PDB file of C-alpha atoms in Angstrom:
ATOM      1  CA  UNK N   1       0.000   0.000   0.000  1.00 94.00           C
ATOM      2  CA  UNK N   2       1.332   3.421  -0.986  1.00 95.00           C
ATOM      3  CA  UNK N   3       0.310   6.579   0.877  1.00 96.00           C
ATOM      4  CA  UNK N   4       3.161   9.097   0.434  1.00 94.00           C
ATOM      5  CA  UNK N   5       2.784  12.056  -1.916  1.00 96.00           C
ATOM      6  CA  UNK N   6       4.995  12.073  -5.043  1.00 97.00           C
ATOM      7  CA  UNK N   7       5.720   8.351  -4.832  1.00 98.00           C
ATOM      8  CA  UNK N   8       7.713   7.005  -7.790  1.00 98.00           C
ATOM      9  CA  UNK N   9       8.242   3.336  -8.662  1.00 98.00           C
ATOM     10  CA  UNK N  10      10.371   2.321 -11.632  1.00 98.00           C
ATOM     11  CA  UNK N  11      11.224  -1.201 -12.812  1.00 98.00           C
ATOM     12  CA  UNK N  12       9.441  -2.692  -9.804  1.00 98.00           C
ATOM     13  CA  UNK N  13       7.307  -5.804  -9.496  1.00 98.00           C
ATOM     14  CA  UNK N  14       4.166  -6.018  -7.363  1.00 98.00           C
ATOM     15  CA  UNK N  15       2.586  -9.457  -7.075  1.00 98.00           C
ATOM     16  CA  UNK N  16      -0.029 -11.181  -4.970  1.00 97.00           C
ATOM     17  CA  UNK N  17       0.529 -14.925  -5.150  1.00 95.00           C
ATOM     18  CA  UNK N  18      -2.780 -15.935  -3.522  1.00 92.00           C
ATOM     19  CA  UNK N  19      -4.127 -17.390  -6.773  1.00 89.00           C
ATOM     20  CA  UNK N  20      -7.657 -17.268  -8.214  1.00 88.00           C
ATOM     21  CA  UNK N  21      -9.205 -19.469  -5.499  1.00 87.00           C
ATOM     22  CA  UNK N  22      -8.588 -16.785  -2.851  1.00 87.00           C
ATOM     23  CA  UNK N  23     -10.889 -14.299  -4.635  1.00 87.00           C
ATOM     24  CA  UNK N  24      -9.984 -10.657  -3.805  1.00 91.00           C
ATOM     25  CA  UNK N  25      -6.215 -10.378  -3.426  1.00 94.00           C
ATOM     26  CA  UNK N  26      -4.699  -6.967  -4.153  1.00 98.00           C
ATOM     27  CA  UNK N  27      -1.131  -6.693  -5.476  1.00 98.00           C
ATOM     28  CA  UNK N  28      -0.858  -2.894  -5.212  1.00 98.00           C
ATOM     29  CA  UNK N  29      -3.026  -0.263  -3.531  1.00 98.00           C
ATOM     30  CA  UNK N  30      -2.257   3.419  -4.008  1.00 98.00           C
ATOM     31  CA  UNK N  31      -3.829   6.297  -2.097  1.00 98.00           C
ATOM     32  CA  UNK N  32      -0.902   8.669  -2.676  1.00 97.00           C
ATOM     33  CA  UNK N  33      -1.380  11.870  -4.650  1.00 98.00           C
ATOM     34  CA  UNK N  34       0.930  12.414  -7.639  1.00 99.00           C
ATOM     35  CA  UNK N  35       2.052   8.766  -7.782  1.00 99.00           C
ATOM     36  CA  UNK N  36       3.991   7.512 -10.814  1.00 99.00           C
ATOM     37  CA  UNK N  37       4.580   3.895 -11.828  1.00 99.00           C
ATOM     38  CA  UNK N  38       6.992   3.487 -14.744  1.00 99.00           C
ATOM     39  CA  UNK N  39       7.901   0.133 -16.305  1.00 99.00           C
ATOM     40  CA  UNK N  40       6.378  -1.809 -13.427  1.00 99.00           C
ATOM     41  CA  UNK N  41       4.884  -5.296 -13.321  1.00 99.00           C
ATOM     42  CA  UNK N  42       1.599  -5.576 -11.390  1.00 99.00           C
ATOM     43  CA  UNK N  43       0.290  -9.112 -11.166  1.00 98.00           C
ATOM     44  CA  UNK N  44      -2.518 -10.946  -9.343  1.00 98.00           C
ATOM     45  CA  UNK N  45      -5.940 -12.377 -10.160  1.00 97.00           C
ATOM     46  CA  UNK N  46      -9.031 -10.651  -8.703  1.00 97.00           C
ATOM     47  CA  UNK N  47      -8.602  -6.967  -7.707  1.00 97.00           C
ATOM     48  CA  UNK N  48      -4.934  -6.679  -8.764  1.00 98.00           C
ATOM     49  CA  UNK N  49      -4.543  -2.907  -8.898  1.00 99.00           C
ATOM     50  CA  UNK N  50      -6.452  -0.817  -6.364  1.00 99.00           C
ATOM     51  CA  UNK N  51      -6.338   2.774  -7.623  1.00 99.00           C
ATOM     52  CA  UNK N  52      -7.790   3.911  -4.319  1.00 98.00           C
ATOM     53  CA  UNK N  53      -7.582   7.720  -4.262  1.00 98.00           C
ATOM     54  CA  UNK N  54      -5.896  10.865  -5.636  1.00 98.00           C
ATOM     55  CA  UNK N  55      -3.962  11.348  -8.897  1.00 99.00           C
ATOM     56  CA  UNK N  56      -1.994   8.434 -10.308  1.00 99.00           C
ATOM     57  CA  UNK N  57      -0.060   7.777 -13.516  1.00 99.00           C
ATOM     58  CA  UNK N  58       0.999   4.414 -14.939  1.00 99.00           C
ATOM     59  CA  UNK N  59       3.332   4.242 -17.946  1.00 99.00           C
ATOM     60  CA  UNK N  60       4.725   1.206 -19.791  1.00 99.00           C
ATOM     61  CA  UNK N  61       3.545  -1.163 -17.070  1.00 99.00           C
ATOM     62  CA  UNK N  62       2.331  -4.743 -17.418  1.00 99.00           C
ATOM     63  CA  UNK N  63      -0.924  -5.240 -15.516  1.00 99.00           C
ATOM     64  CA  UNK N  64      -2.379  -8.757 -15.143  1.00 99.00           C
ATOM     65  CA  UNK N  65      -5.588 -10.000 -13.544  1.00 98.00           C
ATOM     66  CA  UNK N  66      -9.045 -11.514 -13.862  1.00 98.00           C
ATOM     67  CA  UNK N  67     -12.043  -9.987 -12.049  1.00 98.00           C
ATOM     68  CA  UNK N  68     -12.238  -6.187 -11.550  1.00 98.00           C
ATOM     69  CA  UNK N  69      -8.470  -6.081 -11.727  1.00 98.00           C
ATOM     70  CA  UNK N  70      -8.149  -2.308 -12.112  1.00 99.00           C
ATOM     71  CA  UNK N  71     -10.528  -0.822  -9.565  1.00 99.00           C
ATOM     72  CA  UNK N  72     -11.024   2.061  -7.138  1.00 99.00           C
ATOM     73  CA  UNK N  73     -11.895   5.741  -7.141  1.00 99.00           C
ATOM     74  CA  UNK N  74      -8.748   7.697  -7.922  1.00 99.00           C
ATOM     75  CA  UNK N  75      -8.062   9.851 -10.958  1.00 99.00           C
ATOM     76  CA  UNK N  76      -5.876   7.299 -12.739  1.00 99.00           C
ATOM     77  CA  UNK N  77      -4.263   7.575 -16.158  1.00 99.00           C
ATOM     78  CA  UNK N  78      -2.920   4.314 -17.560  1.00 99.00           C
ATOM     79  CA  UNK N  79      -0.829   5.120 -20.629  1.00 99.00           C
ATOM     80  CA  UNK N  80       1.172   2.900 -23.024  1.00 99.00           C
ATOM     81  CA  UNK N  81       0.680  -0.144 -20.795  1.00 99.00           C
ATOM     82  CA  UNK N  82       0.025  -3.808 -21.501  1.00 99.00           C
ATOM     83  CA  UNK N  83      -3.243  -4.876 -19.874  1.00 99.00           C
ATOM     84  CA  UNK N  84      -3.410  -8.654 -19.837  1.00 99.00           C
ATOM     85  CA  UNK N  85      -6.395 -10.605 -18.508  1.00 99.00           C
ATOM     86  CA  UNK N  86      -5.533 -14.105 -17.298  1.00 98.00           C
ATOM     87  CA  UNK N  87      -7.429 -17.369 -16.860  1.00 97.00           C
ATOM     88  CA  UNK N  88      -9.827 -16.944 -13.915  1.00 96.00           C
ATOM     89  CA  UNK N  89     -11.420 -19.530 -11.660  1.00 95.00           C
ATOM     90  CA  UNK N  90     -13.764 -21.944 -13.431  1.00 93.00           C
ATOM     91  CA  UNK N  91     -17.103 -20.232 -14.054  1.00 93.00           C
ATOM     92  CA  UNK N  92     -15.788 -16.692 -13.597  1.00 95.00           C
ATOM     93  CA  UNK N  93     -15.857 -13.908 -16.179  1.00 97.00           C
ATOM     94  CA  UNK N  94     -13.033 -11.408 -16.578  1.00 98.00           C
ATOM     95  CA  UNK N  95     -13.741  -7.714 -16.063  1.00 99.00           C
ATOM     96  CA  UNK N  96     -10.797  -5.393 -16.579  1.00 99.00           C
ATOM     97  CA  UNK N  97     -12.130  -2.380 -14.652  1.00 99.00           C
ATOM     98  CA  UNK N  98     -14.513  -1.621 -11.792  1.00 99.00           C
ATOM     99  CA  UNK N  99     -14.432   2.108 -11.178  1.00 99.00           C
ATOM    100  CA  UNK N 100     -15.961   3.284  -7.893  1.00 98.00           C
ATOM    101  CA  UNK N 101     -17.125   6.885  -8.275  1.00 98.00           C
ATOM    102  CA  UNK N 102     -19.945   7.609  -5.801  1.00 98.00           C
ATOM    103  CA  UNK N 103     -20.515  11.344  -6.350  1.00 98.00           C
ATOM    104  CA  UNK N 104     -20.864  13.211  -9.678  1.00 97.00           C
ATOM    105  CA  UNK N 105     -18.735  16.072  -8.323  1.00 98.00           C
ATOM    106  CA  UNK N 106     -15.670  13.880  -7.841  1.00 98.00           C
ATOM    107  CA  UNK N 107     -12.944  14.354 -10.455  1.00 98.00           C
ATOM    108  CA  UNK N 108     -12.176  10.648 -10.565  1.00 99.00           C
ATOM    109  CA  UNK N 109     -12.136   7.874 -13.115  1.00 99.00           C
ATOM    110  CA  UNK N 110      -9.967   5.372 -14.961  1.00 99.00           C
ATOM    111  CA  UNK N 111      -8.469   6.695 -18.207  1.00 99.00           C
ATOM    112  CA  UNK N 112      -6.865   3.961 -20.302  1.00 99.00           C
ATOM    113  CA  UNK N 113      -4.994   5.373 -23.295  1.00 99.00           C
ATOM    114  CA  UNK N 114      -2.512   4.099 -25.894  1.00 99.00           C
ATOM    115  CA  UNK N 115      -2.577   0.674 -24.215  1.00 99.00           C
ATOM    116  CA  UNK N 116      -2.442  -2.840 -25.594  1.00 99.00           C
ATOM    117  CA  UNK N 117      -5.205  -5.107 -24.286  1.00 99.00           C
ATOM    118  CA  UNK N 118      -4.405  -8.739 -24.991  1.00 99.00           C
ATOM    119  CA  UNK N 119      -4.956 -12.116 -23.303  1.00 99.00           C
ATOM    120  CA  UNK N 120      -2.256 -13.692 -21.166  1.00 98.00           C
ATOM    121  CA  UNK N 121      -2.647 -17.319 -22.203  1.00 94.00           C
ATOM    122  CA  UNK N 122      -5.594 -19.017 -23.876  1.00 95.00           C
ATOM    123  CA  UNK N 123      -8.843 -17.318 -22.862  1.00 97.00           C
ATOM    124  CA  UNK N 124     -11.019 -18.866 -25.579  1.00 95.00           C
ATOM    125  CA  UNK N 125     -13.356 -20.385 -22.963  1.00 95.00           C
ATOM    126  CA  UNK N 126     -13.639 -17.175 -20.897  1.00 97.00           C
ATOM    127  CA  UNK N 127     -15.827 -14.109 -21.374  1.00 98.00           C
ATOM    128  CA  UNK N 128     -13.750 -10.931 -20.963  1.00 99.00           C
ATOM    129  CA  UNK N 129     -15.275  -7.456 -20.603  1.00 99.00           C
ATOM    130  CA  UNK N 130     -13.839  -3.934 -20.493  1.00 99.00           C
ATOM    131  CA  UNK N 131     -15.433  -3.272 -17.125  1.00 99.00           C
ATOM    132  CA  UNK N 132     -18.485  -3.065 -14.930  1.00 98.00           C
ATOM    133  CA  UNK N 133     -19.913  -0.224 -12.808  1.00 98.00           C
ATOM    134  CA  UNK N 134     -18.929  -0.799  -9.188  1.00 98.00           C
ATOM    135  CA  UNK N 135     -20.711   2.409  -8.102  1.00 98.00           C
ATOM    136  CA  UNK N 136     -23.474   4.595  -9.569  1.00 98.00           C
ATOM    137  CA  UNK N 137     -21.172   7.210 -11.134  1.00 99.00           C
ATOM    138  CA  UNK N 138     -18.554   4.763 -12.373  1.00 99.00           C
ATOM    139  CA  UNK N 139     -16.324   6.561 -14.921  1.00 99.00           C
ATOM    140  CA  UNK N 140     -14.028   4.722 -17.338  1.00 99.00           C
ATOM    141  CA  UNK N 141     -12.663   5.588 -20.781  1.00 99.00           C
ATOM    142  CA  UNK N 142     -10.608   3.573 -23.249  1.00 99.00           C
ATOM    143  CA  UNK N 143      -8.873   5.770 -25.818  1.00 99.00           C
ATOM    144  CA  UNK N 144      -6.579   5.071 -28.765  1.00 99.00           C
ATOM    145  CA  UNK N 145      -5.798   1.601 -27.455  1.00 99.00           C
ATOM    146  CA  UNK N 146      -5.475  -1.729 -29.217  1.00 99.00           C
ATOM    147  CA  UNK N 147      -7.965  -4.434 -28.235  1.00 99.00           C
ATOM    148  CA  UNK N 148      -7.473  -8.029 -29.313  1.00 98.00           C
ATOM    149  CA  UNK N 149     -10.459 -10.114 -30.400  1.00 98.00           C
ATOM    150  CA  UNK N 150     -11.063 -11.847 -27.062  1.00 98.00           C
ATOM    151  CA  UNK N 151     -13.139  -8.894 -25.745  1.00 99.00           C
ATOM    152  CA  UNK N 152     -16.843  -9.825 -25.595  1.00 98.00           C
ATOM    153  CA  UNK N 153     -18.660  -7.839 -28.346  1.00 98.00           C
ATOM    154  CA  UNK N 154     -21.033  -6.387 -25.727  1.00 99.00           C
ATOM    155  CA  UNK N 155     -17.987  -4.725 -24.187  1.00 99.00           C
ATOM    156  CA  UNK N 156     -19.358  -4.010 -20.735  1.00 99.00           C
ATOM    157  CA  UNK N 157     -21.010  -6.053 -18.005  1.00 98.00           C
ATOM    158  CA  UNK N 158     -23.667  -4.923 -15.486  1.00 98.00           C
ATOM    159  CA  UNK N 159     -22.769  -5.063 -11.786  1.00 97.00           C
ATOM    160  CA  UNK N 160     -26.216  -6.490 -11.028  1.00 93.00           C
ATOM    161  CA  UNK N 161     -29.198  -7.299 -13.236  1.00 90.00           C
ATOM    162  CA  UNK N 162     -29.273  -6.612 -16.952  1.00 90.00           C
ATOM    163  CA  UNK N 163     -28.306  -2.959 -17.160  1.00 93.00           C
ATOM    164  CA  UNK N 164     -26.271  -0.187 -15.549  1.00 97.00           C
ATOM    165  CA  UNK N 165     -27.226   3.078 -13.823  1.00 97.00           C
ATOM    166  CA  UNK N 166     -27.873   5.909 -16.294  1.00 98.00           C
ATOM    167  CA  UNK N 167     -25.457   8.007 -14.236  1.00 98.00           C
ATOM    168  CA  UNK N 168     -22.273   6.147 -15.227  1.00 99.00           C
ATOM    169  CA  UNK N 169     -19.849   7.579 -17.809  1.00 99.00           C
ATOM    170  CA  UNK N 170     -18.201   4.998 -20.057  1.00 99.00           C
ATOM    171  CA  UNK N 171     -16.628   5.763 -23.423  1.00 99.00           C
ATOM    172  CA  UNK N 172     -14.485   4.197 -26.117  1.00 99.00           C
ATOM    173  CA  UNK N 173     -12.593   6.614 -28.361  1.00 99.00           C
ATOM    174  CA  UNK N 174     -10.636   5.712 -31.506  1.00 99.00           C
ATOM    175  CA  UNK N 175      -9.530   2.272 -30.361  1.00 99.00           C
ATOM    176  CA  UNK N 176      -8.244  -0.264 -32.887  1.00 99.00           C
ATOM    177  CA  UNK N 177      -7.955  -4.019 -33.239  1.00 99.00           C
ATOM    178  CA  UNK N 178     -10.411  -6.904 -33.600  1.00 98.00           C
ATOM    179  CA  UNK N 179     -11.927  -6.317 -30.153  1.00 98.00           C
ATOM    180  CA  UNK N 180     -12.485  -2.582 -30.634  1.00 99.00           C
ATOM    181  CA  UNK N 181     -15.653  -2.613 -32.759  1.00 98.00           C
ATOM    182  CA  UNK N 182     -18.485  -0.844 -30.928  1.00 98.00           C
ATOM    183  CA  UNK N 183     -21.194  -2.165 -33.274  1.00 98.00           C
ATOM    184  CA  UNK N 184     -22.551  -4.755 -30.825  1.00 98.00           C
ATOM    185  CA  UNK N 185     -21.831  -2.937 -27.576  1.00 98.00           C
ATOM    186  CA  UNK N 186     -24.436  -2.733 -24.802  1.00 98.00           C
ATOM    187  CA  UNK N 187     -27.005   0.018 -25.341  1.00 97.00           C
ATOM    188  CA  UNK N 188     -26.661   1.888 -22.064  1.00 98.00           C
ATOM    189  CA  UNK N 189     -27.448   5.552 -21.590  1.00 98.00           C
ATOM    190  CA  UNK N 190     -24.149   5.887 -19.731  1.00 98.00           C
ATOM    191  CA  UNK N 191     -22.046   4.478 -22.598  1.00 98.00           C
ATOM    192  CA  UNK N 192     -21.165   7.603 -24.561  1.00 97.00           C
ATOM    193  CA  UNK N 193     -19.844   8.571 -27.947  1.00 96.00           C
ATOM    194  CA  UNK N 194     -17.344  11.335 -27.247  1.00 98.00           C
ATOM    195  CA  UNK N 195     -15.606  14.012 -29.302  1.00 98.00           C
ATOM    196  CA  UNK N 196     -11.875  14.775 -29.238  1.00 98.00           C
ATOM    197  CA  UNK N 197     -12.688  17.704 -26.947  1.00 98.00           C
ATOM    198  CA  UNK N 198     -14.454  15.406 -24.472  1.00 98.00           C
ATOM    199  CA  UNK N 199     -11.670  12.823 -24.801  1.00 99.00           C
ATOM    200  CA  UNK N 200      -9.103  15.410 -23.781  1.00 98.00           C
ATOM    201  CA  UNK N 201     -10.912  15.904 -20.473  1.00 99.00           C
ATOM    202  CA  UNK N 202      -9.393  12.511 -19.617  1.00 99.00           C
ATOM    203  CA  UNK N 203      -5.884  13.381 -20.822  1.00 99.00           C
ATOM    204  CA  UNK N 204      -2.784  13.578 -18.637  1.00 99.00           C
ATOM    205  CA  UNK N 205      -2.913  17.361 -18.802  1.00 99.00           C
ATOM    206  CA  UNK N 206      -6.592  17.980 -18.075  1.00 99.00           C
ATOM    207  CA  UNK N 207      -7.549  14.991 -15.930  1.00 99.00           C
ATOM    208  CA  UNK N 208      -4.583  14.749 -13.535  1.00 99.00           C
ATOM    209  CA  UNK N 209      -2.642  17.962 -14.357  1.00 99.00           C
ATOM    210  CA  UNK N 210       0.260  15.644 -15.108  1.00 99.00           C
ATOM    211  CA  UNK N 211       2.129  18.164 -17.234  1.00 98.00           C
ATOM    212  CA  UNK N 212       3.017  19.860 -13.917  1.00 98.00           C
ATOM    213  CA  UNK N 213       4.395  16.889 -11.979  1.00 98.00           C
ATOM    214  CA  UNK N 214       5.081  13.727 -13.998  1.00 99.00           C
ATOM    215  CA  UNK N 215       8.296  14.923 -15.684  1.00 98.00           C
ATOM    216  CA  UNK N 216      10.069  15.123 -12.295  1.00 97.00           C
ATOM    217  CA  UNK N 217       9.716  11.332 -12.046  1.00 98.00           C
ATOM    218  CA  UNK N 218      11.679  10.722 -15.235  1.00 98.00           C
ATOM    219  CA  UNK N 219       8.745   8.929 -16.859  1.00 99.00           C
ATOM    220  CA  UNK N 220       7.760  10.023 -20.372  1.00 99.00           C
ATOM    221  CA  UNK N 221       4.147  10.998 -20.969  1.00 99.00           C
ATOM    222  CA  UNK N 222       1.793  12.246 -23.652  1.00 99.00           C
ATOM    223  CA  UNK N 223      -0.069  15.271 -22.294  1.00 99.00           C
ATOM    224  CA  UNK N 224      -3.021  15.284 -24.711  1.00 98.00           C
ATOM    225  CA  UNK N 225      -5.061  12.723 -26.629  1.00 96.00           C
TER     226      UNK N 225
END
């Protein structure tokens, strides 16, 4: 767990070895403001990366998991990373994100940009989704990323029932690859089509003000979308 402001991790590995049978088992939890993870390896099964609070930046990291494996309620930008779902417990579905925004006035969300989303191993028997809404104002965007064909065409999974709260904000912007087609995505009011102007609200510069603090860490970053 990381709490200190301006925390920097480079070329580090964070792993929880509990295995899929242990259910929730976090590898890394960050509550620190202005935290940077550069070229790190973050590996577990369910609930791998807990982006708990404040502003966080992940660059060129490998992130592995199964159920809700990037989750929490920070303002997190995940840029140029490899996001790799693994084989879950028998009968489980993979969900990459579970963002936990509880108040519309919070400037929080998960912004995944310029990432590569590909299976770690053979997931042909597993349904894998981009995310599900942990809380009523869940906010997650995937932008200019590559998605391999293992992503379920519906894209997103409800937390309960057959739909999601109208108050969520989910978006996919200019992604590529066989899993990126939005043609058969769920028809939720909260799943938006966004413009480049709206996309930039989730950029390093506008979303986490990263142009002011990331460079001190030595990590490269792209300020805008």
